[in-house]
PDB file of C-alpha atoms in Angstrom:
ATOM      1  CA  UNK A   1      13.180  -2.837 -15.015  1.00  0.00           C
ATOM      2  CA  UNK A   2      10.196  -0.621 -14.352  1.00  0.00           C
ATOM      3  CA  UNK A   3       7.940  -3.249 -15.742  1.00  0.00           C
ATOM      4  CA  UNK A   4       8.605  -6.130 -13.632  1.00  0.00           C
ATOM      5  CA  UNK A   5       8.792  -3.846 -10.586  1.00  0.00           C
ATOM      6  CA  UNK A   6       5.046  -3.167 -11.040  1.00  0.00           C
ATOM      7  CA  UNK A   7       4.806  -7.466 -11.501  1.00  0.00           C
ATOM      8  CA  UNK A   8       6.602  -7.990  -8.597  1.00  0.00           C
ATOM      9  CA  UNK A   9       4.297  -6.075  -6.239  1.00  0.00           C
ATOM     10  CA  UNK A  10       1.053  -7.304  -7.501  1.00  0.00           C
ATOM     11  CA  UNK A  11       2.407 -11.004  -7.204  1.00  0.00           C
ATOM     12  CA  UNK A  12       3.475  -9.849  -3.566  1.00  0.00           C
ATOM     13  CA  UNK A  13       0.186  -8.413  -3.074  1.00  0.00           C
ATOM     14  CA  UNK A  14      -1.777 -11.328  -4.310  1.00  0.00           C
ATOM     15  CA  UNK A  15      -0.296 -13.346  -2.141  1.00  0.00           C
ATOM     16  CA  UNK A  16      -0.300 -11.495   0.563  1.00  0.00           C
ATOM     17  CA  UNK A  17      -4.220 -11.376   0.365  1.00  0.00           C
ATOM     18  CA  UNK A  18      -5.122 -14.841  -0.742  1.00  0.00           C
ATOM     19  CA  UNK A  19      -2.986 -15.683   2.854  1.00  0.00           C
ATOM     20  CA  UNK A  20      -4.966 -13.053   4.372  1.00  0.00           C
ATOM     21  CA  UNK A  21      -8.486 -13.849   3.186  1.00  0.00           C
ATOM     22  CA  UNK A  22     -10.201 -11.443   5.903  1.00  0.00           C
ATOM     23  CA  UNK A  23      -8.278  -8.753   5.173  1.00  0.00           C
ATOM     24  CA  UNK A  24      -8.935  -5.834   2.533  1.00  0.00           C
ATOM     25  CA  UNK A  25      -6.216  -3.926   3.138  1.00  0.00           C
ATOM     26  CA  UNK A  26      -2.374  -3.782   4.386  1.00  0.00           C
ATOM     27  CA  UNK A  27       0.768  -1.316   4.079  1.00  0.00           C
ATOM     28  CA  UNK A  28       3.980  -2.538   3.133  1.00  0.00           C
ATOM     29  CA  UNK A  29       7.297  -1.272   2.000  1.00  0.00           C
ATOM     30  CA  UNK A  30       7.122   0.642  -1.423  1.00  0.00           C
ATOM     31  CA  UNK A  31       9.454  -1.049  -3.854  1.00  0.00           C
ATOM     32  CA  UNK A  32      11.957   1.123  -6.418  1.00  0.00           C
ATOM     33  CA  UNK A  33      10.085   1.916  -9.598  1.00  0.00           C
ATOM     34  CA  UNK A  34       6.846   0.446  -8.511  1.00  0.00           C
ATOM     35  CA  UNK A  35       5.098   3.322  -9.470  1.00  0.00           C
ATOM     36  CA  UNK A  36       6.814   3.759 -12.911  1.00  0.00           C
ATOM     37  CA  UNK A  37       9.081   6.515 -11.454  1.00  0.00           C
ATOM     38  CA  UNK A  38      11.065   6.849  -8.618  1.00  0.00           C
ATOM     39  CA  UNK A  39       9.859   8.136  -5.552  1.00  0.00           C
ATOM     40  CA  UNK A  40      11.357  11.599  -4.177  1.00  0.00           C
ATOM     41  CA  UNK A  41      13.669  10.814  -1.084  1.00  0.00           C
ATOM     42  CA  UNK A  42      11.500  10.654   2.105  1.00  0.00           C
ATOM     43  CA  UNK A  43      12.505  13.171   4.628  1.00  0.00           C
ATOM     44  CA  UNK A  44      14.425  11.511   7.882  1.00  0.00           C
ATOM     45  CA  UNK A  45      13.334   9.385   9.823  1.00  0.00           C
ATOM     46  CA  UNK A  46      10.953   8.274   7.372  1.00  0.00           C
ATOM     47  CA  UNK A  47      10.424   5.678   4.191  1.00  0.00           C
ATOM     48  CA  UNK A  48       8.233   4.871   1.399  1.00  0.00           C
ATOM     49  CA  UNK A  49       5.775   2.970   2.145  1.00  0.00           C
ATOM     50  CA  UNK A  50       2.439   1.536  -0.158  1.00  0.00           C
ATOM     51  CA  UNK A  51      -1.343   1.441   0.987  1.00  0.00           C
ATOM     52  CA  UNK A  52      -2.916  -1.442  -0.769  1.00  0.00           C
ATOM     53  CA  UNK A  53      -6.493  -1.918  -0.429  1.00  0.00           C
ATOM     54  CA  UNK A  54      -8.259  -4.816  -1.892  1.00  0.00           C
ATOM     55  CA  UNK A  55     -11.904  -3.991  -4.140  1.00  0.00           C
ATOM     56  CA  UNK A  56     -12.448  -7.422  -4.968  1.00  0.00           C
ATOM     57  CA  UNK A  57     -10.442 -10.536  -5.648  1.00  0.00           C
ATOM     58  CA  UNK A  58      -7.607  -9.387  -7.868  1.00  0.00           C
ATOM     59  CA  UNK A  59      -8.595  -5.458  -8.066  1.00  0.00           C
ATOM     60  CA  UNK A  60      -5.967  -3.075  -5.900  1.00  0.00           C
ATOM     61  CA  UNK A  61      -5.601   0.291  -5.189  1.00  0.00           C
ATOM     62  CA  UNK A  62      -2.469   1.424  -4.002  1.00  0.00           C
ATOM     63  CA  UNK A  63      -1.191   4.531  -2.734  1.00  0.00           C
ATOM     64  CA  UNK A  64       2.260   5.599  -1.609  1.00  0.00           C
ATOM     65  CA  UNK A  65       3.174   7.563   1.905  1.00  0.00           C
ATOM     66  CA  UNK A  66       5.842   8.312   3.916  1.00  0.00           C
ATOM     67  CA  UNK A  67       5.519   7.457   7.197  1.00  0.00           C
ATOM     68  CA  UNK A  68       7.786   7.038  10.340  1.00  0.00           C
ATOM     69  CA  UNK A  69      10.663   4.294   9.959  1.00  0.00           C
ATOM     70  CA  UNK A  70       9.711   3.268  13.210  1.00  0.00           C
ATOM     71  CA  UNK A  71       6.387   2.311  12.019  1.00  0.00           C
ATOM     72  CA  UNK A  72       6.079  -1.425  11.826  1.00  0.00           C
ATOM     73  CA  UNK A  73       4.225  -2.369   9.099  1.00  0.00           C
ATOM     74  CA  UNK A  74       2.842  -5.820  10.353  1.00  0.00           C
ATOM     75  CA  UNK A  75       1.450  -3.538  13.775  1.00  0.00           C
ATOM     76  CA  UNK A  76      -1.238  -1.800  11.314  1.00  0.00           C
ATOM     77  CA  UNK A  77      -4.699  -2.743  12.226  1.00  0.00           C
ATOM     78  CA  UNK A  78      -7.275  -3.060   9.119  1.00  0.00           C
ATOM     79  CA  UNK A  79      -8.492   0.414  10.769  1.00  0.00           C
ATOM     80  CA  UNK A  80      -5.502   1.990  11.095  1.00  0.00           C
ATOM     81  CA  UNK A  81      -4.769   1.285   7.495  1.00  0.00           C
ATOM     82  CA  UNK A  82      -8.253   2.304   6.169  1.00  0.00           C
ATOM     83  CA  UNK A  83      -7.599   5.922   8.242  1.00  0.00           C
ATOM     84  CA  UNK A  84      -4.457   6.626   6.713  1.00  0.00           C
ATOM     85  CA  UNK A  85      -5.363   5.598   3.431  1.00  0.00           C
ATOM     86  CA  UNK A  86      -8.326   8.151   3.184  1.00  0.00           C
ATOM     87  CA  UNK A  87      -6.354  10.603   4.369  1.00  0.00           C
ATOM     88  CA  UNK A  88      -3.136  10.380   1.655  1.00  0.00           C
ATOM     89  CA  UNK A  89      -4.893   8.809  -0.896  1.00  0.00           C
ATOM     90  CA  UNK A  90      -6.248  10.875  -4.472  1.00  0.00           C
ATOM     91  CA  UNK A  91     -10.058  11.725  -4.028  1.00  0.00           C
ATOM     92  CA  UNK A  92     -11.172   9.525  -6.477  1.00  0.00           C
ATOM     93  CA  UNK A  93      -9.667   6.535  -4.274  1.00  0.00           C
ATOM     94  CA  UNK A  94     -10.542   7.477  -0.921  1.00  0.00           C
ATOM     95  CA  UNK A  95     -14.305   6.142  -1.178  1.00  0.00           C
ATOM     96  CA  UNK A  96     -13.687   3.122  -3.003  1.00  0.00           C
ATOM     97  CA  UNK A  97     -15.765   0.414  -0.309  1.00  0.00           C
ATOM     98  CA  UNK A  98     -15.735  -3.383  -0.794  1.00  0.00           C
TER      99      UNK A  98
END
């Protein structure tokens, strides 16, 4: 179960970027067990959501967040994205450049 939920959100994210060729990064809704565990319950008024910036064709980093449910995630500029991504994201991520 944890296995293909890891599968099923790098086949969503390749997809999702080889429809989005100009794009490097986007935030979506987290998935249950994506990240081999499940995530602690987000405090209300907010969900799980992933940061998924592109390297290079077919490299990702992603990082989860909680932000507001009222965030829509298809409203997220590229800038937006990179911002909040440097700002939850582990050190060693938050440089990463294409």
């Amino acid at each position: 179960m944890q296995h293909s939920a890891v599968e099923q959100a790098q086949a969503m994210d390749r997809e999702w970027f080889e429809n989005h060729p100009g794009r490097t990064m986007r935030i979506r809704d987290a998935l249950p067990y994506e990240f081999n565990r499940p995530l602690p319950q987000a405090r209300p008024g907010f969900t799980w959501r992933v940061i998924v910036r592109e390297v290079e064709p077919g490299v990702r980093a992603r990082s989860p967040l909680a932000a507001r449910a009222e965030l829509r995630n298809e409203d997220a500029s590229e800038q937006d994205i990179d911002r909040i991504f440097r700002e939850v994201s582990p050190d060693v991520l938050k440089y990463i450049h294409r």
